[in-house]
């Protein structure tokens, strides 16, 4: 009797497993379609505008214009598809970060378009010369922005640990 009950339970659970796996595949396929639709809608002007926004922020950080950068940064809410200025707490966090790791030199490692609210622009930043760091190589870190396009306008957003990163470029 136990064997029949076990077989019935397992038989009932197998379709649930396949539905669950199917949903994951459907979500991946839907996301891939959304990415393709978004990237196909972009123009070369979008690339130029988006990169200029990010490069300008890096130049301002290099010039120690931290307040100017903070005033131009936004947070993106994926559920409401809205951008809003940084909260005081978030601005304080980034001010501290930008002061701890001052931009002496930088170069853009990569950029990637994915969705209106999920894009990557990653920079490698030299924050201390080799001499200052006491090493053979300069001390570096990485900064990443999430430029988002809402209503046809690009906004420079911060990339948070909870934000998705393009897995094809996560280096």
JSON list of C-alpha atoms in Angstrom, two decimals:
[
{"chain": "A", "resi": 1, "resn": "UNK", "atom": "CA", "xyz": [0.00, 0.00, 0.00]},
{"chain": "A", "resi": 2, "resn": "UNK", "atom": "CA", "xyz": [2.88, 2.36, 0.80]},
{"chain": "A", "resi": 3, "resn": "UNK", "atom": "CA", "xyz": [4.36, 1.70, -2.64]},
{"chain": "A", "resi": 4, "resn": "UNK", "atom": "CA", "xyz": [1.10, 2.66, -4.39]},
{"chain": "A", "resi": 5, "resn": "UNK", "atom": "CA", "xyz": [0.85, 5.84, -2.32]},
{"chain": "A", "resi": 6, "resn": "UNK", "atom": "CA", "xyz": [4.45, 6.75, -3.13]},
{"chain": "A", "resi": 7, "resn": "UNK", "atom": "CA", "xyz": [3.88, 6.14, -6.85]},
{"chain": "A", "resi": 8, "resn": "UNK", "atom": "CA", "xyz": [0.75, 8.32, -6.77]},
{"chain": "A", "resi": 9, "resn": "UNK", "atom": "CA", "xyz": [2.57, 11.17, -4.99]},
{"chain": "A", "resi": 10, "resn": "UNK", "atom": "CA", "xyz": [5.56, 11.01, -7.35]},
{"chain": "A", "resi": 11, "resn": "UNK", "atom": "CA", "xyz": [3.23, 10.85, -10.36]},
{"chain": "A", "resi": 12, "resn": "UNK", "atom": "CA", "xyz": [1.41, 13.93, -9.13]},
{"chain": "A", "resi": 13, "resn": "UNK", "atom": "CA", "xyz": [4.64, 15.86, -8.57]},
{"chain": "A", "resi": 14, "resn": "UNK", "atom": "CA", "xyz": [6.27, 15.13, -11.94]},
{"chain": "A", "resi": 15, "resn": "UNK", "atom": "CA", "xyz": [3.98, 17.45, -13.94]},
{"chain": "A", "resi": 16, "resn": "UNK", "atom": "CA", "xyz": [4.60, 20.22, -11.36]},
{"chain": "A", "resi": 17, "resn": "UNK", "atom": "CA", "xyz": [8.34, 19.84, -11.91]},
{"chain": "A", "resi": 18, "resn": "UNK", "atom": "CA", "xyz": [7.98, 20.16, -15.66]},
{"chain": "A", "resi": 19, "resn": "UNK", "atom": "CA", "xyz": [5.68, 23.17, -15.36]},
{"chain": "A", "resi": 20, "resn": "UNK", "atom": "CA", "xyz": [8.17, 24.78, -13.01]},
{"chain": "A", "resi": 21, "resn": "UNK", "atom": "CA", "xyz": [11.04, 24.19, -15.43]},
{"chain": "A", "resi": 22, "resn": "UNK", "atom": "CA", "xyz": [8.91, 25.39, -18.30]},
{"chain": "A", "resi": 23, "resn": "UNK", "atom": "CA", "xyz": [8.18, 28.66, -16.48]},
{"chain": "A", "resi": 24, "resn": "UNK", "atom": "CA", "xyz": [11.91, 29.31, -16.07]},
{"chain": "A", "resi": 25, "resn": "UNK", "atom": "CA", "xyz": [12.44, 28.71, -19.77]},
{"chain": "A", "resi": 26, "resn": "UNK", "atom": "CA", "xyz": [9.49, 30.97, -20.62]},
{"chain": "A", "resi": 27, "resn": "UNK", "atom": "CA", "xyz": [10.88, 33.76, -18.40]},
{"chain": "A", "resi": 28, "resn": "UNK", "atom": "CA", "xyz": [14.32, 33.48, -20.03]},
{"chain": "A", "resi": 29, "resn": "UNK", "atom": "CA", "xyz": [12.77, 33.49, -23.48]},
{"chain": "A", "resi": 30, "resn": "UNK", "atom": "CA", "xyz": [10.55, 36.48, -22.61]},
{"chain": "A", "resi": 31, "resn": "UNK", "atom": "CA", "xyz": [13.55, 38.40, -21.27]},
{"chain": "A", "resi": 32, "resn": "UNK", "atom": "CA", "xyz": [15.57, 37.59, -24.38]},
{"chain": "A", "resi": 33, "resn": "UNK", "atom": "CA", "xyz": [12.71, 38.91, -26.52]},
{"chain": "A", "resi": 34, "resn": "UNK", "atom": "CA", "xyz": [12.49, 42.08, -24.41]},
{"chain": "A", "resi": 35, "resn": "UNK", "atom": "CA", "xyz": [16.25, 42.64, -24.70]},
{"chain": "A", "resi": 36, "resn": "UNK", "atom": "CA", "xyz": [16.12, 42.15, -28.46]},
{"chain": "A", "resi": 37, "resn": "UNK", "atom": "CA", "xyz": [13.16, 44.53, -28.80]},
{"chain": "A", "resi": 38, "resn": "UNK", "atom": "CA", "xyz": [14.86, 47.21, -26.69]},
{"chain": "A", "resi": 39, "resn": "UNK", "atom": "CA", "xyz": [18.25, 46.97, -28.37]},
{"chain": "A", "resi": 40, "resn": "UNK", "atom": "CA", "xyz": [16.65, 47.01, -31.82]},
{"chain": "A", "resi": 41, "resn": "UNK", "atom": "CA", "xyz": [14.91, 50.29, -30.92]},
{"chain": "A", "resi": 42, "resn": "UNK", "atom": "CA", "xyz": [18.21, 52.03, -30.13]},
{"chain": "A", "resi": 43, "resn": "UNK", "atom": "CA", "xyz": [20.13, 54.29, -32.48]},
{"chain": "A", "resi": 44, "resn": "UNK", "atom": "CA", "xyz": [23.77, 55.31, -32.66]},
{"chain": "A", "resi": 45, "resn": "UNK", "atom": "CA", "xyz": [22.66, 58.58, -31.00]},
{"chain": "A", "resi": 46, "resn": "UNK", "atom": "CA", "xyz": [21.45, 56.54, -28.00]},
{"chain": "A", "resi": 47, "resn": "UNK", "atom": "CA", "xyz": [24.92, 55.01, -27.65]},
{"chain": "A", "resi": 48, "resn": "UNK", "atom": "CA", "xyz": [26.59, 58.42, -27.96]},
{"chain": "A", "resi": 49, "resn": "UNK", "atom": "CA", "xyz": [24.24, 60.05, -25.45]},
{"chain": "A", "resi": 50, "resn": "UNK", "atom": "CA", "xyz": [24.47, 57.23, -22.93]},
{"chain": "A", "resi": 51, "resn": "UNK", "atom": "CA", "xyz": [28.28, 57.04, -23.05]},
{"chain": "A", "resi": 52, "resn": "UNK", "atom": "CA", "xyz": [28.65, 60.83, -22.85]},
{"chain": "A", "resi": 53, "resn": "UNK", "atom": "CA", "xyz": [26.50, 60.88, -19.72]},
{"chain": "A", "resi": 54, "resn": "UNK", "atom": "CA", "xyz": [28.75, 58.30, -18.08]},
{"chain": "A", "resi": 55, "resn": "UNK", "atom": "CA", "xyz": [32.05, 59.70, -19.34]},
{"chain": "A", "resi": 56, "resn": "UNK", "atom": "CA", "xyz": [31.07, 63.21, -18.18]},
{"chain": "A", "resi": 57, "resn": "UNK", "atom": "CA", "xyz": [30.37, 61.85, -14.70]},
{"chain": "A", "resi": 58, "resn": "UNK", "atom": "CA", "xyz": [33.77, 60.17, -14.64]},
{"chain": "A", "resi": 59, "resn": "UNK", "atom": "CA", "xyz": [35.49, 63.39, -15.76]},
{"chain": "A", "resi": 60, "resn": "UNK", "atom": "CA", "xyz": [33.65, 65.28, -13.00]},
{"chain": "A", "resi": 61, "resn": "UNK", "atom": "CA", "xyz": [34.77, 62.69, -10.44]},
{"chain": "A", "resi": 62, "resn": "UNK", "atom": "CA", "xyz": [38.33, 63.04, -11.70]},
{"chain": "A", "resi": 63, "resn": "UNK", "atom": "CA", "xyz": [37.99, 66.83, -11.22]},
{"chain": "A", "resi": 64, "resn": "UNK", "atom": "CA", "xyz": [36.72, 66.15, -7.67]},
{"chain": "A", "resi": 65, "resn": "UNK", "atom": "CA", "xyz": [33.26, 67.57, -8.47]},
{"chain": "A", "resi": 66, "resn": "UNK", "atom": "CA", "xyz": [31.54, 64.95, -6.36]},
{"chain": "A", "resi": 67, "resn": "UNK", "atom": "CA", "xyz": [28.49, 67.10, -5.51]},
{"chain": "A", "resi": 68, "resn": "UNK", "atom": "CA", "xyz": [27.87, 67.76, -9.20]},
{"chain": "A", "resi": 69, "resn": "UNK", "atom": "CA", "xyz": [27.96, 64.03, -9.93]},
{"chain": "A", "resi": 70, "resn": "UNK", "atom": "CA", "xyz": [25.69, 63.21, -6.99]},
{"chain": "A", "resi": 71, "resn": "UNK", "atom": "CA", "xyz": [23.17, 65.80, -8.21]},
{"chain": "A", "resi": 72, "resn": "UNK", "atom": "CA", "xyz": [23.08, 64.10, -11.61]},
{"chain": "A", "resi": 73, "resn": "UNK", "atom": "CA", "xyz": [22.62, 60.54, -10.31]},
{"chain": "A", "resi": 74, "resn": "UNK", "atom": "CA", "xyz": [19.31, 58.74, -9.98]},
{"chain": "A", "resi": 75, "resn": "UNK", "atom": "CA", "xyz": [17.93, 55.52, -8.62]},
{"chain": "A", "resi": 76, "resn": "UNK", "atom": "CA", "xyz": [15.74, 53.37, -10.85]},
{"chain": "A", "resi": 77, "resn": "UNK", "atom": "CA", "xyz": [12.69, 51.50, -9.59]},
{"chain": "A", "resi": 78, "resn": "UNK", "atom": "CA", "xyz": [12.11, 48.54, -11.90]},
{"chain": "A", "resi": 79, "resn": "UNK", "atom": "CA", "xyz": [8.60, 47.81, -10.64]},
{"chain": "A", "resi": 80, "resn": "UNK", "atom": "CA", "xyz": [7.30, 51.34, -11.32]},
{"chain": "A", "resi": 81, "resn": "UNK", "atom": "CA", "xyz": [9.69, 52.11, -14.23]},
{"chain": "A", "resi": 82, "resn": "UNK", "atom": "CA", "xyz": [10.56, 55.44, -12.58]},
{"chain": "A", "resi": 83, "resn": "UNK", "atom": "CA", "xyz": [13.77, 57.29, -11.83]},
{"chain": "A", "resi": 84, "resn": "UNK", "atom": "CA", "xyz": [14.14, 59.44, -8.75]},
{"chain": "A", "resi": 85, "resn": "UNK", "atom": "CA", "xyz": [16.99, 61.50, -7.31]},
{"chain": "A", "resi": 86, "resn": "UNK", "atom": "CA", "xyz": [19.26, 59.74, -4.84]},
{"chain": "A", "resi": 87, "resn": "UNK", "atom": "CA", "xyz": [17.99, 59.67, -1.28]},
{"chain": "A", "resi": 88, "resn": "UNK", "atom": "CA", "xyz": [20.12, 61.51, 1.27]},
{"chain": "A", "resi": 89, "resn": "UNK", "atom": "CA", "xyz": [21.30, 58.17, 2.64]},
{"chain": "A", "resi": 90, "resn": "UNK", "atom": "CA", "xyz": [22.28, 56.86, -0.78]},
{"chain": "A", "resi": 91, "resn": "UNK", "atom": "CA", "xyz": [23.98, 60.15, -1.72]},
{"chain": "A", "resi": 92, "resn": "UNK", "atom": "CA", "xyz": [25.96, 60.02, 1.55]},
{"chain": "A", "resi": 93, "resn": "UNK", "atom": "CA", "xyz": [27.03, 56.46, 0.77]},
{"chain": "A", "resi": 94, "resn": "UNK", "atom": "CA", "xyz": [28.25, 57.40, -2.72]},
{"chain": "A", "resi": 95, "resn": "UNK", "atom": "CA", "xyz": [29.96, 60.58, -1.46]},
{"chain": "A", "resi": 96, "resn": "UNK", "atom": "CA", "xyz": [31.92, 58.42, 0.99]},
{"chain": "A", "resi": 97, "resn": "UNK", "atom": "CA", "xyz": [32.70, 55.90, -1.77]},
{"chain": "A", "resi": 98, "resn": "UNK", "atom": "CA", "xyz": [33.87, 58.58, -4.22]},
{"chain": "A", "resi": 99, "resn": "UNK", "atom": "CA", "xyz": [36.05, 60.20, -1.56]},
{"chain": "A", "resi": 100, "resn": "UNK", "atom": "CA", "xyz": [37.60, 56.89, -0.48]},
{"chain": "A", "resi": 101, "resn": "UNK", "atom": "CA", "xyz": [38.37, 55.96, -4.08]},
{"chain": "A", "resi": 102, "resn": "UNK", "atom": "CA", "xyz": [39.21, 59.23, -5.85]},
{"chain": "A", "resi": 103, "resn": "UNK", "atom": "CA", "xyz": [39.41, 58.99, -9.64]},
{"chain": "A", "resi": 104, "resn": "UNK", "atom": "CA", "xyz": [42.97, 59.66, -10.73]},
{"chain": "A", "resi": 105, "resn": "UNK", "atom": "CA", "xyz": [42.62, 57.85, -14.06]},
{"chain": "A", "resi": 106, "resn": "UNK", "atom": "CA", "xyz": [39.93, 55.69, -15.57]},
{"chain": "A", "resi": 107, "resn": "UNK", "atom": "CA", "xyz": [39.06, 53.74, -18.64]},
{"chain": "A", "resi": 108, "resn": "UNK", "atom": "CA", "xyz": [35.80, 52.25, -19.81]},
{"chain": "A", "resi": 109, "resn": "UNK", "atom": "CA", "xyz": [35.95, 48.47, -19.58]},
{"chain": "A", "resi": 110, "resn": "UNK", "atom": "CA", "xyz": [32.69, 47.79, -21.39]},
{"chain": "A", "resi": 111, "resn": "UNK", "atom": "CA", "xyz": [29.13, 48.85, -21.93]},
{"chain": "A", "resi": 112, "resn": "UNK", "atom": "CA", "xyz": [26.07, 46.80, -22.59]},
{"chain": "A", "resi": 113, "resn": "UNK", "atom": "CA", "xyz": [22.48, 47.55, -23.53]},
{"chain": "A", "resi": 114, "resn": "UNK", "atom": "CA", "xyz": [19.82, 45.19, -22.18]},
{"chain": "A", "resi": 115, "resn": "UNK", "atom": "CA", "xyz": [16.52, 46.85, -21.22]},
{"chain": "A", "resi": 116, "resn": "UNK", "atom": "CA", "xyz": [15.23, 50.38, -20.70]},
{"chain": "A", "resi": 117, "resn": "UNK", "atom": "CA", "xyz": [16.11, 50.15, -17.00]},
{"chain": "A", "resi": 118, "resn": "UNK", "atom": "CA", "xyz": [19.00, 47.70, -17.03]},
{"chain": "A", "resi": 119, "resn": "UNK", "atom": "CA", "xyz": [22.19, 48.66, -18.83]},
{"chain": "A", "resi": 120, "resn": "UNK", "atom": "CA", "xyz": [25.84, 48.51, -17.84]},
{"chain": "A", "resi": 121, "resn": "UNK", "atom": "CA", "xyz": [28.72, 50.92, -18.21]},
{"chain": "A", "resi": 122, "resn": "UNK", "atom": "CA", "xyz": [31.74, 49.72, -16.27]},
{"chain": "A", "resi": 123, "resn": "UNK", "atom": "CA", "xyz": [34.95, 51.64, -15.63]},
{"chain": "A", "resi": 124, "resn": "UNK", "atom": "CA", "xyz": [38.26, 50.62, -14.15]},
{"chain": "A", "resi": 125, "resn": "UNK", "atom": "CA", "xyz": [39.44, 53.39, -11.86]},
{"chain": "A", "resi": 126, "resn": "UNK", "atom": "CA", "xyz": [42.96, 54.11, -10.62]},
{"chain": "A", "resi": 127, "resn": "UNK", "atom": "CA", "xyz": [42.57, 55.63, -7.16]},
{"chain": "A", "resi": 128, "resn": "UNK", "atom": "CA", "xyz": [46.21, 55.51, -6.05]},
{"chain": "A", "resi": 129, "resn": "UNK", "atom": "CA", "xyz": [49.47, 55.48, -7.96]},
{"chain": "A", "resi": 130, "resn": "UNK", "atom": "CA", "xyz": [51.82, 52.55, -7.47]},
{"chain": "A", "resi": 131, "resn": "UNK", "atom": "CA", "xyz": [54.02, 54.81, -5.35]},
{"chain": "A", "resi": 132, "resn": "UNK", "atom": "CA", "xyz": [51.07, 55.89, -3.17]},
{"chain": "A", "resi": 133, "resn": "UNK", "atom": "CA", "xyz": [49.92, 52.28, -2.83]},
{"chain": "A", "resi": 134, "resn": "UNK", "atom": "CA", "xyz": [53.45, 51.03, -2.12]},
{"chain": "A", "resi": 135, "resn": "UNK", "atom": "CA", "xyz": [53.14, 48.42, -4.85]},
{"chain": "A", "resi": 136, "resn": "UNK", "atom": "CA", "xyz": [54.42, 47.83, -8.36]},
{"chain": "A", "resi": 137, "resn": "UNK", "atom": "CA", "xyz": [51.00, 48.51, -9.87]},
{"chain": "A", "resi": 138, "resn": "UNK", "atom": "CA", "xyz": [48.53, 51.33, -9.20]},
{"chain": "A", "resi": 139, "resn": "UNK", "atom": "CA", "xyz": [45.60, 50.56, -6.92]},
{"chain": "A", "resi": 140, "resn": "UNK", "atom": "CA", "xyz": [42.36, 50.13, -8.88]},
{"chain": "A", "resi": 141, "resn": "UNK", "atom": "CA", "xyz": [38.70, 49.55, -8.34]},
{"chain": "A", "resi": 142, "resn": "UNK", "atom": "CA", "xyz": [35.64, 49.46, -10.59]},
{"chain": "A", "resi": 143, "resn": "UNK", "atom": "CA", "xyz": [32.70, 51.85, -10.90]},
{"chain": "A", "resi": 144, "resn": "UNK", "atom": "CA", "xyz": [29.54, 50.85, -12.71]},
{"chain": "A", "resi": 145, "resn": "UNK", "atom": "CA", "xyz": [26.63, 52.97, -13.88]},
{"chain": "A", "resi": 146, "resn": "UNK", "atom": "CA", "xyz": [23.16, 51.93, -14.98]},
{"chain": "A", "resi": 147, "resn": "UNK", "atom": "CA", "xyz": [22.01, 54.43, -17.61]},
{"chain": "A", "resi": 148, "resn": "UNK", "atom": "CA", "xyz": [18.28, 54.02, -18.17]},
{"chain": "A", "resi": 149, "resn": "UNK", "atom": "CA", "xyz": [16.08, 55.31, -20.95]},
{"chain": "A", "resi": 150, "resn": "UNK", "atom": "CA", "xyz": [12.65, 56.37, -19.71]},
{"chain": "A", "resi": 151, "resn": "UNK", "atom": "CA", "xyz": [10.27, 58.23, -21.98]},
{"chain": "A", "resi": 152, "resn": "UNK", "atom": "CA", "xyz": [12.99, 58.67, -24.59]},
{"chain": "A", "resi": 153, "resn": "UNK", "atom": "CA", "xyz": [15.38, 60.38, -22.13]},
{"chain": "A", "resi": 154, "resn": "UNK", "atom": "CA", "xyz": [18.59, 58.87, -20.75]},
{"chain": "A", "resi": 155, "resn": "UNK", "atom": "CA", "xyz": [19.17, 59.16, -16.98]},
{"chain": "A", "resi": 156, "resn": "UNK", "atom": "CA", "xyz": [22.38, 58.25, -15.18]},
{"chain": "A", "resi": 157, "resn": "UNK", "atom": "CA", "xyz": [21.48, 55.79, -12.45]},
{"chain": "A", "resi": 158, "resn": "UNK", "atom": "CA", "xyz": [23.63, 54.03, -9.91]},
{"chain": "A", "resi": 159, "resn": "UNK", "atom": "CA", "xyz": [24.15, 50.31, -10.21]},
{"chain": "A", "resi": 160, "resn": "UNK", "atom": "CA", "xyz": [23.30, 48.60, -6.94]},
{"chain": "A", "resi": 161, "resn": "UNK", "atom": "CA", "xyz": [24.18, 45.06, -5.83]},
{"chain": "A", "resi": 162, "resn": "UNK", "atom": "CA", "xyz": [20.55, 44.03, -6.37]},
{"chain": "A", "resi": 163, "resn": "UNK", "atom": "CA", "xyz": [20.56, 45.25, -9.99]},
{"chain": "A", "resi": 164, "resn": "UNK", "atom": "CA", "xyz": [21.03, 42.71, -12.70]},
{"chain": "A", "resi": 165, "resn": "UNK", "atom": "CA", "xyz": [24.33, 42.78, -14.60]},
{"chain": "A", "resi": 166, "resn": "UNK", "atom": "CA", "xyz": [24.70, 41.56, -18.16]},
{"chain": "A", "resi": 167, "resn": "UNK", "atom": "CA", "xyz": [26.10, 38.03, -17.67]},
{"chain": "A", "resi": 168, "resn": "UNK", "atom": "CA", "xyz": [27.84, 38.18, -21.04]},
{"chain": "A", "resi": 169, "resn": "UNK", "atom": "CA", "xyz": [30.04, 41.05, -19.84]},
{"chain": "A", "resi": 170, "resn": "UNK", "atom": "CA", "xyz": [30.41, 40.37, -16.12]},
{"chain": "A", "resi": 171, "resn": "UNK", "atom": "CA", "xyz": [34.18, 40.50, -15.96]}
]
